[in-house]
Tab-separated table of C-alpha atoms in Angstrom:
chain	number	residue	atom	x	y	z
A	232	MET	CA	-3.294	13.779	-8.664
A	233	THR	CA	0.226	12.562	-7.710
A	234	ARG	CA	1.975	9.704	-9.188
A	235	LEU	CA	4.551	7.471	-7.253
A	236	PRO	CA	7.919	8.622	-8.020
A	237	LEU	CA	9.738	5.848	-10.159
A	238	GLN	CA	12.342	4.866	-7.913
A	239	ALA	CA	14.035	2.030	-10.047
A	240	VAL	CA	13.430	-0.088	-13.059
A	241	LEU	CA	13.814	-4.078	-12.732
A	242	PHE	CA	14.844	-5.965	-15.786
A	243	ASP	CA	14.329	-9.692	-16.553
A	244	MET	CA	17.412	-10.806	-18.690
A	245	ASP	CA	16.180	-13.700	-21.020
A	246	GLY	CA	14.057	-12.776	-23.782
A	247	THR	CA	13.597	-9.197	-22.085
A	248	LEU	CA	16.835	-7.736	-22.694
A	249	VAL	CA	18.631	-10.168	-24.757
A	250	ASP	CA	17.164	-12.698	-27.385
A	251	THR	CA	17.817	-15.569	-25.211
A	252	GLU	CA	14.436	-17.107	-24.799
A	253	ARG	CA	14.780	-18.530	-28.296
A	254	LEU	CA	18.026	-20.283	-27.245
A	255	TRP	CA	16.561	-21.587	-24.055
A	256	TRP	CA	13.880	-23.143	-26.046
A	257	GLU	CA	16.261	-24.578	-28.325
A	258	ALA	CA	18.324	-25.700	-25.739
A	259	VAL	CA	15.500	-27.568	-24.072
A	260	GLN	CA	14.318	-29.470	-27.318
A	261	GLN	CA	17.896	-30.461	-28.106
A	262	VAL	CA	17.989	-32.209	-24.485
A	263	ALA	CA	14.407	-33.408	-24.667
A	264	GLY	CA	15.031	-35.046	-28.033
A	265	ARG	CA	11.770	-33.867	-29.618
A	266	ALA	CA	10.072	-30.626	-30.766
A	267	LEU	CA	8.322	-28.458	-27.829
A	268	THR	CA	4.835	-27.401	-28.262
A	269	GLU	CA	2.700	-24.434	-26.837
A	270	ALA	CA	1.979	-26.920	-24.070
A	271	ASP	CA	5.282	-27.061	-22.884
A	272	GLN	CA	5.679	-23.408	-22.163
A	273	PRO	CA	4.585	-23.350	-18.747
A	274	GLU	CA	7.467	-25.670	-18.021
A	275	VAL	CA	10.033	-23.964	-20.100
A	276	LEU	CA	9.697	-20.278	-20.264
A	277	GLY	CA	10.890	-18.059	-17.482
A	278	ARG	CA	11.731	-21.230	-15.365
A	279	PRO	CA	15.011	-22.162	-13.784
A	280	VAL	CA	16.923	-24.932	-15.213
A	281	GLU	CA	16.170	-27.058	-12.332
A	282	HIS	CA	12.611	-26.737	-12.846
A	283	THR	CA	12.817	-27.914	-16.420
A	284	ALA	CA	15.500	-30.490	-15.371
A	285	ASP	CA	12.917	-31.925	-12.920
A	286	TRP	CA	10.055	-31.816	-15.648
A	287	LEU	CA	11.915	-33.674	-18.170
A	288	ALA	CA	13.008	-36.084	-15.589
A	289	ALA	CA	9.503	-37.006	-14.957
A	290	ALA	CA	8.744	-37.491	-18.479
A	291	THR	CA	11.835	-39.327	-19.549
A	292	GLY	CA	12.992	-41.240	-16.302
A	293	ARG	CA	16.498	-40.016	-16.830
A	294	PRO	CA	18.151	-38.084	-13.636
A	295	ALA	CA	17.404	-34.728	-13.194
A	296	PRO	CA	20.973	-33.851	-12.148
A	297	ALA	CA	22.409	-35.158	-15.480
A	298	LEU	CA	19.497	-33.182	-17.316
A	299	ALA	CA	20.339	-30.149	-15.490
A	300	ASP	CA	24.006	-30.295	-16.697
A	301	ALA	CA	23.155	-30.896	-20.316
A	302	LEU	CA	20.674	-27.857	-20.160
A	303	HIS	CA	23.331	-25.895	-19.014
A	304	ARG	CA	25.952	-26.923	-21.493
A	305	GLU	CA	23.359	-26.693	-24.345
A	306	PHE	CA	22.311	-23.085	-23.416
A	307	ALA	CA	25.805	-21.863	-22.745
A	308	ASP	CA	27.044	-23.080	-25.915
A	309	ARG	CA	24.685	-21.120	-27.810
A	310	VAL	CA	24.808	-17.722	-25.430
A	311	HIS	CA	28.873	-17.828	-26.040
A	312	ALA	CA	27.907	-18.031	-30.056
A	313	GLY	CA	26.189	-14.686	-29.704
A	314	ILE	CA	23.443	-12.991	-28.140
A	315	GLU	CA	21.659	-9.813	-29.452
A	316	PRO	CA	19.998	-7.253	-27.572
A	317	ARG	CA	16.134	-6.978	-28.029
A	318	PRO	CA	15.254	-3.774	-30.150
A	319	GLY	CA	15.173	-0.496	-27.646
A	320	ALA	CA	16.593	-2.395	-24.841
A	321	LEU	CA	19.955	-0.454	-24.665
A	322	ASP	CA	18.488	2.777	-25.512
A	323	LEU	CA	16.201	2.480	-22.718
A	324	LEU	CA	19.004	1.469	-20.282
A	325	ASP	CA	20.883	4.516	-21.334
A	326	ALA	CA	18.003	6.889	-20.915
A	327	LEU	CA	17.201	5.446	-17.184
A	328	ALA	CA	21.159	6.121	-16.596
A	329	HIS	CA	21.006	9.622	-17.923
A	330	ASP	CA	17.852	10.329	-15.697
A	331	GLY	CA	19.569	8.861	-12.606
A	332	VAL	CA	16.993	5.949	-12.426
A	333	PRO	CA	18.584	2.967	-10.950
A	334	THR	CA	18.390	-0.250	-12.585
A	335	ALA	CA	18.492	-4.060	-11.794
A	336	LEU	CA	19.000	-7.277	-13.460
A	337	VAL	CA	16.768	-9.943	-11.860
A	338	THR	CA	16.850	-13.370	-13.822
A	339	ALA	CA	15.936	-17.088	-12.891
A	340	SER	CA	19.377	-18.068	-15.145
A	341	PRO	CA	22.279	-18.803	-13.078
A	342	ARG	CA	25.101	-16.590	-11.924
A	343	SER	CA	27.210	-18.083	-14.830
A	344	VAL	CA	24.921	-17.224	-17.531
A	345	ALA	CA	24.123	-14.010	-16.158
A	346	ASP	CA	27.539	-12.877	-16.141
A	347	THR	CA	28.143	-14.056	-19.751
A	348	VAL	CA	25.205	-12.074	-20.788
A	349	LEU	CA	26.515	-9.024	-18.654
A	350	ARG	CA	29.857	-8.945	-20.566
A	351	ALA	CA	27.651	-8.315	-23.465
A	352	LEU	CA	25.677	-5.583	-22.192
A	353	GLY	CA	27.902	-3.987	-19.796
A	354	ALA	CA	27.683	-4.834	-16.382
A	355	SER	CA	28.038	-1.369	-15.065
A	356	ARG	CA	24.513	-0.474	-16.555
A	357	PHE	CA	22.982	-2.212	-13.550
A	358	ALA	CA	23.422	-1.279	-9.783
A	359	VAL	CA	21.979	-4.772	-8.722
A	360	THR	CA	21.983	-8.361	-10.211
A	361	VAL	CA	19.808	-11.357	-8.690
A	362	THR	CA	20.297	-14.421	-10.105
A	363	ALA	CA	18.743	-17.815	-9.173
A	364	ASP	CA	21.812	-18.603	-7.336
A	365	ASP	CA	20.747	-15.627	-4.987
A	366	THR	CA	17.473	-16.392	-3.318
A	367	GLU	CA	16.099	-19.683	-1.810
A	368	HIS	CA	13.095	-19.514	-4.331
A	369	THR	CA	13.218	-17.906	-7.567
A	370	LYS	CA	10.313	-16.867	-10.042
A	371	PRO	CA	7.603	-17.121	-10.041
A	372	ALA	CA	7.909	-16.547	-6.345
A	373	PRO	CA	8.291	-12.971	-5.380
A	374	ASP	CA	11.794	-13.335	-3.635
A	375	PRO	CA	13.930	-12.363	-6.696
A	376	TYR	CA	12.380	-8.856	-7.116
A	377	LEU	CA	12.077	-8.493	-3.155
A	378	ALA	CA	15.692	-8.957	-3.154
A	379	ALA	CA	16.533	-6.389	-5.972
A	380	CYS	CA	14.391	-3.944	-4.281
A	381	HIS	CA	16.012	-4.630	-0.830
A	382	ALA	CA	19.522	-4.137	-2.283
A	383	LEU	CA	18.529	-0.963	-3.724
A	384	GLY	CA	16.748	0.506	-0.910
A	385	VAL	CA	13.445	1.042	-2.956
A	386	ASP	CA	9.722	0.436	-2.714
A	387	PRO	CA	8.679	-2.318	-4.841
A	388	ALA	CA	5.339	-0.280	-5.310
A	389	ALA	CA	7.373	2.723	-6.873
A	390	CYS	CA	9.268	0.193	-9.436
A	391	VAL	CA	8.413	-0.921	-12.934
A	392	ALA	CA	9.614	-4.543	-13.620
A	393	VAL	CA	10.044	-5.248	-17.300
A	394	GLU	CA	9.179	-9.003	-18.105
A	395	ASP	CA	8.589	-11.287	-20.984
A	396	THR	CA	6.828	-14.506	-19.430
A	397	GLU	CA	3.782	-15.075	-17.472
A	398	THR	CA	6.362	-16.726	-14.501
A	399	GLY	CA	8.338	-13.620	-14.444
A	400	VAL	CA	5.042	-11.260	-14.422
A	401	ALA	CA	3.867	-13.212	-11.587
A	402	SER	CA	7.034	-12.965	-9.566
A	403	ALA	CA	7.125	-9.196	-10.022
A	404	GLU	CA	3.261	-8.853	-9.118
A	405	ALA	CA	3.655	-10.774	-5.953
A	406	ALA	CA	6.520	-8.320	-4.930
A	407	GLY	CA	4.079	-5.405	-5.439
A	408	CYS	CA	5.809	-3.989	-8.402
A	409	THR	CA	4.161	-2.407	-11.491
A	410	VAL	CA	4.775	-4.659	-14.547
A	411	LEU	CA	5.626	-3.825	-18.272
A	412	ALA	CA	5.581	-6.809	-20.200
A	413	VAL	CA	7.034	-7.458	-23.629
A	414	PRO	CA	6.358	-11.213	-24.557
A	415	SER	CA	9.070	-13.016	-26.647
A	416	LEU	CA	7.519	-16.426	-27.346
A	417	ALA	CA	4.221	-16.724	-25.401
A	418	PRO	CA	1.400	-14.146	-25.276
A	419	ILE	CA	0.533	-12.360	-21.944
A	420	GLY	CA	-2.544	-10.599	-21.034
A	421	ALA	CA	-3.153	-7.473	-19.712
A	422	ALA	CA	-4.200	-6.812	-15.749
A	423	PRO	CA	-4.680	-4.136	-13.567
A	424	GLY	CA	-1.228	-2.858	-12.706
A	425	ARG	CA	0.102	-4.727	-16.080
A	426	THR	CA	0.979	-2.850	-19.553
A	427	VAL	CA	1.828	-5.351	-22.517
A	428	LEU	CA	3.772	-3.990	-25.351
A	429	ALA	CA	5.126	-5.585	-28.365
A	430	GLY	CA	8.522	-4.841	-27.530
A	431	LEU	CA	11.148	-1.894	-26.009
A	432	ALA	CA	11.483	-0.008	-29.057
A	433	GLY	CA	10.454	3.522	-28.156
A	434	VAL	CA	10.123	2.936	-24.455
A	435	THR	CA	11.225	5.939	-22.522
A	436	PRO	CA	11.725	6.733	-18.755
A	437	GLU	CA	8.608	8.776	-19.142
A	438	ARG	CA	6.608	6.115	-20.512
A	439	LEU	CA	7.602	3.954	-17.421
A	440	ARG	CA	6.845	6.710	-14.980
A	441	ALA	CA	3.207	6.917	-16.551
A	442	LEU	CA	2.610	3.204	-15.495
A	443	LEU	CA	2.884	3.835	-11.959
A	444	PRO	CA	0.036	3.939	-9.737
A	445	HIS	CA	-1.358	6.946	-8.380
A	446	ARG	CA	-0.867	8.035	-4.762
A	447	LEU	CA	-3.869	8.818	-2.423
A	448	ARG	CA	-3.075	9.974	1.004
A	449	VAL	CA	-6.089	10.066	3.754
A	450	MET	CA	-5.995	11.602	7.041
A	451	THR	CA	-8.392	11.230	9.991
A	452	TRP	CA	-8.457	14.045	12.418
A	453	ASN	CA	-10.298	14.775	15.663
A	454	LEU	CA	-10.142	18.542	15.609
A	455	TRP	CA	-11.043	18.917	19.217
A	456	HIS	CA	-13.838	21.202	19.667
A	457	GLY	CA	-12.843	22.547	16.127
A	458	GLY	CA	-9.545	23.551	17.524
A	459	THR	CA	-10.813	26.076	19.722
A	460	LYS	CA	-8.745	25.211	22.751
A	461	VAL	CA	-5.509	26.259	20.970
A	462	ARG	CA	-4.737	30.069	19.848
A	463	ASP	CA	-4.830	30.743	16.063
A	464	HIS	CA	-6.335	27.224	15.775
A	465	ARG	CA	-7.200	27.582	11.973
A	466	ALA	CA	-3.915	28.801	11.019
A	467	LYS	CA	-2.378	25.862	12.425
A	468	GLN	CA	-4.739	23.475	10.945
A	469	LEU	CA	-3.917	24.984	7.739
A	470	LYS	CA	-0.150	24.599	8.300
A	471	VAL	CA	-0.597	20.872	9.329
A	472	ILE	CA	-2.669	20.012	6.196
A	473	ALA	CA	0.251	21.712	4.062
A	474	GLU	CA	3.068	19.962	5.687
A	475	THR	CA	1.380	16.471	5.450
A	476	ASP	CA	0.213	17.004	1.850
A	477	VAL	CA	-2.833	14.799	2.360
A	478	ASP	CA	-5.422	14.462	-0.402
A	479	VAL	CA	-8.308	13.732	1.570
A	480	ILE	CA	-9.270	14.238	5.327
A	481	GLY	CA	-12.044	12.973	7.274
A	482	LEU	CA	-12.733	15.278	10.258
A	483	GLN	CA	-14.468	14.673	13.577
A	484	GLU	CA	-15.772	17.245	16.066
A	485	THR	CA	-15.659	20.138	13.568
A	486	HIS	CA	-17.742	22.507	15.708
A	487	GLY	CA	-19.992	23.307	13.182
A	488	THR	CA	-18.058	25.048	10.389
A	489	ALA	CA	-14.355	23.971	10.594
A	490	ALA	CA	-14.749	21.912	7.595
A	491	GLU	CA	-16.309	24.477	5.219
A	492	GLU	CA	-13.712	27.178	6.460
A	493	LEU	CA	-10.699	24.724	5.994
A	494	ALA	CA	-12.063	23.700	2.381
A	495	ALA	CA	-12.462	27.503	1.382
A	496	ALA	CA	-9.022	28.308	2.821
A	497	LEU	CA	-7.483	25.438	0.802
A	498	GLY	CA	-9.558	25.546	-2.386
A	499	TRP	CA	-10.628	22.011	-1.724
A	500	HIS	CA	-14.065	20.316	-1.950
A	501	CYS	CA	-16.132	19.998	1.184
A	502	HIS	CA	-18.984	17.643	2.555
A	503	ARG	CA	-20.375	18.756	5.995
A	504	ALA	CA	-23.036	16.597	7.697
A	505	GLY	CA	-24.558	17.527	10.907
A	506	GLU	CA	-22.619	19.866	13.558
A	507	ASN	CA	-19.602	17.355	13.964
A	508	LEU	CA	-18.435	15.632	10.803
A	509	GLY	CA	-17.049	16.615	7.753
A	510	ILE	CA	-14.781	15.539	4.594
A	511	ILE	CA	-12.559	17.598	2.721
A	512	SER	CA	-10.646	16.902	-0.495
A	513	ARG	CA	-8.534	18.147	-2.861
A	514	HIS	CA	-10.432	15.943	-5.391
A	515	PRO	CA	-14.085	16.648	-6.579
A	516	ILE	CA	-17.027	15.160	-4.298
A	517	THR	CA	-19.703	13.955	-6.545
A	518	ALA	CA	-22.120	12.442	-3.812
A	519	ALA	CA	-23.044	12.867	-0.218
A	520	LEU	CA	-23.129	9.579	1.370
A	521	GLY	CA	-25.179	8.856	4.751
A	522	ASP	CA	-27.515	10.964	6.784
A	523	PRO	CA	-26.709	14.738	6.034
A	524	ASP	CA	-28.335	15.507	9.665
A	525	VAL	CA	-26.199	13.060	11.518
A	526	GLY	CA	-25.989	13.656	15.301
A	527	PHE	CA	-22.962	14.225	17.268
A	528	TYR	CA	-22.009	10.831	17.095
A	529	GLY	CA	-22.289	8.513	13.612
A	530	ALA	CA	-20.786	8.938	10.331
A	531	ALA	CA	-20.931	10.600	7.047
A	532	GLY	CA	-19.371	9.640	3.551
A	533	ALA	CA	-18.646	11.070	0.269
A	534	ARG	CA	-17.673	9.779	-3.127
A	535	ILE	CA	-14.621	11.480	-4.037
A	536	GLU	CA	-13.467	11.014	-8.016
A	537	VAL	CA	-10.089	11.078	-9.310
A	538	ASP	CA	-10.160	11.964	-12.943
A	539	GLY	CA	-8.888	10.127	-15.669
A	540	ILE	CA	-6.128	7.555	-14.072
A	541	ASP	CA	-4.259	5.892	-16.674
A	542	GLY	CA	-6.749	6.710	-19.569
A	543	ILE	CA	-9.596	4.503	-18.230
A	544	GLY	CA	-11.727	7.280	-17.282
A	545	ALA	CA	-12.551	8.422	-13.370
A	546	THR	CA	-11.809	6.436	-10.329
A	547	GLU	CA	-14.106	6.556	-7.421
A	548	VAL	CA	-13.096	6.082	-3.903
A	549	ASP	CA	-15.796	6.335	-1.130
A	550	VAL	CA	-14.541	8.159	1.883
A	551	TRP	CA	-16.526	7.530	5.302
A	552	THR	CA	-15.710	9.627	8.566
A	553	ALA	CA	-17.058	8.160	11.924
A	554	HIS	CA	-17.389	9.473	15.716
A	555	LEU	CA	-18.372	6.993	18.347
A	556	ASP	CA	-19.631	7.771	21.790
A	557	TYR	CA	-16.906	8.113	24.339
A	558	THR	CA	-18.599	6.725	27.228
A	559	PRO	CA	-18.031	4.525	28.908
A	560	TYR	CA	-14.476	4.549	28.047
A	561	GLY	CA	-13.082	0.972	27.871
A	562	PRO	CA	-9.454	1.923	28.964
A	563	TYR	CA	-10.403	3.974	31.944
A	564	GLU	CA	-12.548	0.873	33.045
A	565	GLU	CA	-9.502	-1.216	32.303
A	566	ALA	CA	-7.124	0.761	33.917
A	567	PHE	CA	-8.776	2.528	37.028
A	568	ASP	CA	-11.704	0.155	37.532
A	569	GLY	CA	-10.105	-3.356	37.019
A	570	LEU	CA	-12.887	-4.583	34.965
A	571	PRO	CA	-12.150	-8.093	33.252
A	572	ALA	CA	-12.360	-8.726	29.571
A	573	VAL	CA	-15.868	-9.713	29.621
A	574	ASP	CA	-17.039	-6.807	31.213
A	575	LEU	CA	-14.792	-4.613	29.128
A	576	ILE	CA	-16.259	-6.389	25.900
A	577	ALA	CA	-20.135	-6.098	27.273
A	578	HIS	CA	-19.616	-2.329	27.797
A	579	GLU	CA	-18.712	-1.719	24.138
A	580	GLU	CA	-22.664	-2.381	22.995
A	581	VAL	CA	-23.250	1.362	22.533
A	582	ARG	CA	-20.208	1.978	19.993
A	583	LEU	CA	-20.598	-1.274	18.437
A	584	ALA	CA	-24.107	-0.534	17.774
A	585	GLN	CA	-23.017	2.769	16.121
A	586	LEU	CA	-20.594	1.054	14.066
A	587	ARG	CA	-22.853	-1.518	12.727
A	588	ASP	CA	-25.147	1.486	11.658
A	589	VAL	CA	-22.130	2.833	9.778
A	590	LEU	CA	-21.441	-0.322	8.200
A	591	ASP	CA	-25.138	-0.800	7.246
A	592	ARG	CA	-25.131	2.466	5.544
A	593	ILE	CA	-21.907	1.814	3.671
A	594	GLY	CA	-23.267	-1.525	2.535
A	595	GLU	CA	-21.792	-4.351	0.494
A	596	ASP	CA	-18.729	-4.231	-1.609
A	597	THR	CA	-20.080	-2.791	-4.829
A	598	GLY	CA	-16.569	-2.542	-6.536
A	599	VAL	CA	-15.933	1.047	-5.491
A	600	PRO	CA	-13.189	1.107	-2.976
A	601	VAL	CA	-13.875	2.114	0.588
A	602	VAL	CA	-12.143	4.177	3.183
A	603	LEU	CA	-13.614	4.374	6.809
A	604	VAL	CA	-11.823	6.682	8.901
A	605	GLY	CA	-12.535	8.070	12.270
A	606	ASP	CA	-12.380	8.370	16.098
A	607	PHE	CA	-13.908	5.089	17.608
A	608	ASN	CA	-13.097	5.928	21.085
A	609	SER	CA	-12.160	2.334	21.234
A	610	PRO	CA	-9.162	0.238	21.205
A	611	SER	CA	-8.348	-2.444	18.541
A	612	HIS	CA	-8.678	-6.182	19.056
A	613	LEU	CA	-5.432	-6.376	16.974
A	614	ASP	CA	-3.328	-4.606	19.487
A	615	ARG	CA	-4.251	-6.635	22.892
A	616	PRO	CA	-4.524	-10.132	22.964
A	617	ASP	CA	-6.250	-10.052	26.344
A	618	VAL	CA	-9.360	-8.190	24.972
A	619	GLU	CA	-11.086	-8.712	21.849
A	620	TRP	CA	-12.601	-5.129	21.429
A	621	PRO	CA	-15.703	-5.867	19.311
A	622	VAL	CA	-15.672	-2.319	17.526
A	623	THR	CA	-12.880	-2.903	15.311
A	624	LYS	CA	-13.586	-6.540	15.130
A	625	ALA	CA	-16.929	-5.980	13.319
A	626	ALA	CA	-15.264	-3.625	10.990
A	627	GLU	CA	-12.776	-6.443	10.168
A	628	ASP	CA	-15.482	-8.837	9.947
A	629	ALA	CA	-17.228	-6.413	7.385
A	630	GLY	CA	-14.206	-6.822	5.116
A	631	PHE	CA	-12.270	-3.563	6.270
A	632	THR	CA	-8.297	-3.920	6.829
A	633	ASP	CA	-6.856	-1.440	9.525
A	634	SER	CA	-4.307	0.211	7.242
A	635	TYR	CA	-1.750	1.321	10.251
A	636	ARG	CA	-1.633	-2.274	11.411
A	637	GLU	CA	-1.142	-3.781	8.006
A	638	ALA	CA	1.797	-1.259	7.897
A	639	HIS	CA	3.128	-1.828	11.700
A	640	PRO	CA	2.147	-5.521	12.380
A	641	ASP	CA	3.568	-5.576	15.510
A	642	PRO	CA	1.517	-3.679	18.330
A	643	VAL	CA	4.282	-3.744	20.865
A	644	ARG	CA	7.160	-2.252	18.577
A	645	ASP	CA	4.636	0.177	17.058
A	646	PRO	CA	1.665	0.992	19.472
A	647	GLY	CA	0.704	3.712	17.342
A	648	HIS	CA	-1.266	5.534	20.015
A	649	THR	CA	-3.447	8.342	19.327
A	650	TRP	CA	-4.682	9.144	22.522
A	651	SER	CA	-3.525	11.367	23.806
A	652	PRO	CA	-0.671	13.695	22.936
A	653	VAL	CA	-1.652	16.333	25.600
A	654	HIS	CA	-2.829	14.055	28.258
A	655	ALA	CA	-0.172	12.222	30.419
A	656	GLU	CA	-2.236	12.513	33.483
A	657	HIS	CA	-5.906	11.890	33.896
A	658	GLU	CA	-7.782	15.064	34.008
A	659	ASP	CA	-9.360	14.361	37.360
A	660	GLY	CA	-6.236	15.455	39.413
A	661	SER	CA	-5.477	12.176	40.883
A	662	GLY	CA	-1.759	12.126	39.120
A	663	ARG	CA	-2.787	8.842	37.870
A	664	PRO	CA	-1.327	8.184	34.211
A	665	GLU	CA	-3.408	8.482	31.394
A	666	PRO	CA	-4.086	5.256	29.533
A	667	GLN	CA	-2.722	5.623	26.030
A	668	ASP	CA	-4.313	3.971	23.224
A	669	ARG	CA	-4.950	3.765	19.389
A	670	ILE	CA	-8.508	4.781	19.178
A	671	ASP	CA	-8.208	6.524	15.432
A	672	PHE	CA	-8.343	4.372	12.569
A	673	VAL	CA	-8.015	4.524	8.666
A	674	LEU	CA	-9.623	1.367	7.357
A	675	HIS	CA	-10.348	0.220	3.849
A	676	ARG	CA	-11.919	-2.204	1.812
A	677	GLY	CA	-10.612	-2.437	-1.850
A	678	GLY	CA	-12.940	-2.616	-4.673
A	679	GLN	CA	-12.725	-4.634	-8.180
A	680	ARG	CA	-11.232	-1.544	-9.774
A	681	GLY	CA	-8.656	1.018	-8.518
A	682	ALA	CA	-8.170	-1.273	-5.376
A	683	LEU	CA	-6.245	0.723	-2.628
A	684	LYS	CA	-2.762	-0.886	-1.647
A	685	VAL	CA	-1.180	0.523	1.564
A	686	LEU	CA	2.120	2.062	1.067
A	687	ASP	CA	2.754	3.703	4.441
A	688	SER	CA	0.604	4.479	7.542
A	689	ARG	CA	1.668	6.858	10.597
A	690	THR	CA	0.398	8.829	13.325
A	691	TYR	CA	1.121	12.476	13.127
A	692	VAL	CA	1.651	15.320	15.824
A	693	SER	CA	3.330	18.414	15.095
A	694	GLY	CA	5.574	20.281	17.533
A	695	ALA	CA	6.111	18.954	20.999
A	696	PRO	CA	2.511	19.713	22.375
A	697	ARG	CA	2.480	20.805	26.272
A	698	THR	CA	0.030	18.918	28.289
A	699	TRP	CA	-3.495	19.723	29.458
A	700	PRO	CA	-4.308	22.465	30.789
A	701	ASP	CA	-1.211	24.342	29.087
A	702	VAL	CA	-2.323	23.846	25.649
A	703	GLU	CA	-3.435	27.088	24.355
A	704	ASP	CA	-0.137	27.992	22.608
A	705	ASN	CA	0.626	24.525	21.167
A	706	ASP	CA	1.268	24.067	17.470
A	707	TRP	CA	-0.799	20.917	17.292
A	708	PRO	CA	-4.493	22.144	17.786
A	709	SER	CA	-5.733	18.783	19.003
A	710	ASP	CA	-5.943	16.304	21.628
A	711	HIS	CA	-5.748	13.366	19.360
A	712	ALA	CA	-2.860	12.283	17.191
A	713	ALA	CA	-3.667	12.169	13.506
A	714	VAL	CA	-3.602	9.011	11.464
A	715	ILE	CA	-2.021	9.505	7.846
A	716	THR	CA	-2.480	6.378	5.440
A	717	THR	CA	-0.810	6.779	1.984
A	718	TYR	CA	-2.247	4.343	-0.880
A	719	ALA	CA	-1.210	3.313	-4.340
A	720	LEU	CA	-4.531	3.774	-6.123
A	721	GLY	CA	-5.459	2.037	-9.397
A	722	GLY	CA	-2.444	1.331	-12.037
A	723	ALA	CA	-2.014	1.046	-15.700
A	724	ALA	CA	-3.308	-1.705	-17.863
A	725	GLY	CA	-3.300	-1.983	-21.475
A	726	VAL	CA	-2.104	-3.801	-24.633
A	727	VAL	CA	-0.374	-2.071	-27.473
């Protein structure tokens, strides 16, 4: 299975790269006038100066600004007296530079302290530096890590953040980064997407790459009578699959044998249900779900096994493909017949019943992530505020998230139309414009382990299709656009 590429490594400073956490602890003790205990750690470790000053002010009655000034002075004096890189820190930075992996320094310390440390480490080691002075909110908020990713032009999901405190870990995880924790003073527990090591000694770029989640790219595709409206449709379908580099495809209108033929040509696994539905996957299919003799409309599912993610055994994902009845078609009733919203919603009862049957077959969340794709023949309630289309609303009420709308929340800017790339005018010859709508979906419901995170979702049409009826030489062998969603699946978790 494909891992996400390592786009950048984001380092905390104090206690992670340099042994300053102890110096900060000593500075706080000096200003507080007492020895600190384990109970004080959440207010001290990984916190900006202002937070700790406010905490001391509440405890002592002294003014917070004066306490902040005193903390700055005490800590700066200790830093200037000498700091030591943590074992393995400089070796890892050098190895990342050799591999061309950009790095950023992301610290809750003020710029003045960061600059002092950078002079000792070498400021040129970091492409970007984000300090407490650079964002409105600092750790544990995600802002510092998001700012670093934005400055680097990278996706947080493809970055590893290296942290030494629970506060910093919370910040990095909230930003969507994979975390390597190297605790300095307080322990940090393992969790999904997080690995805990005793230190950086021996950590290599390869080890960091191995921490990133895997990619699962899922496609929904209505093949349009198996593709038979277009010449050389099977070769063109295979070309699309190769170009999109997808992992799993939920198919509709397979025309009987398309799923088996595509899987055989690709060397993939296949589940066919009835004459209309199929799922093909580059990963093993271990179970067929739903009715194997489903009619033309309905749904079929398959359990996909992704072997050995991060040494924790196989991860399973259930993928369902659905095709719902196209009559009566709401967008026609709205555009051509002028039906009001109440009637449009009432006329969705056939599709709504079909979708509810699909949801009943899928069942409750058992901890296995579920992806539900398909041609629903209904617009989305997320796209039009004037009509709460009930089919997609029922899926949302059952816990499913629309991956395309998660990636593109603005339906005006990103309408995501899938019907239809080959129908500009209505087929009746009247010259009326064909309503363009988003009726094909990739929905998901995350399980307890190996949960799915949307990295990207887009519609896909190859070439520049000619419109109906002059379609036989099109490169795109369908009357629908496909939808492709890329998920991050699972993540490393362990303690060493």
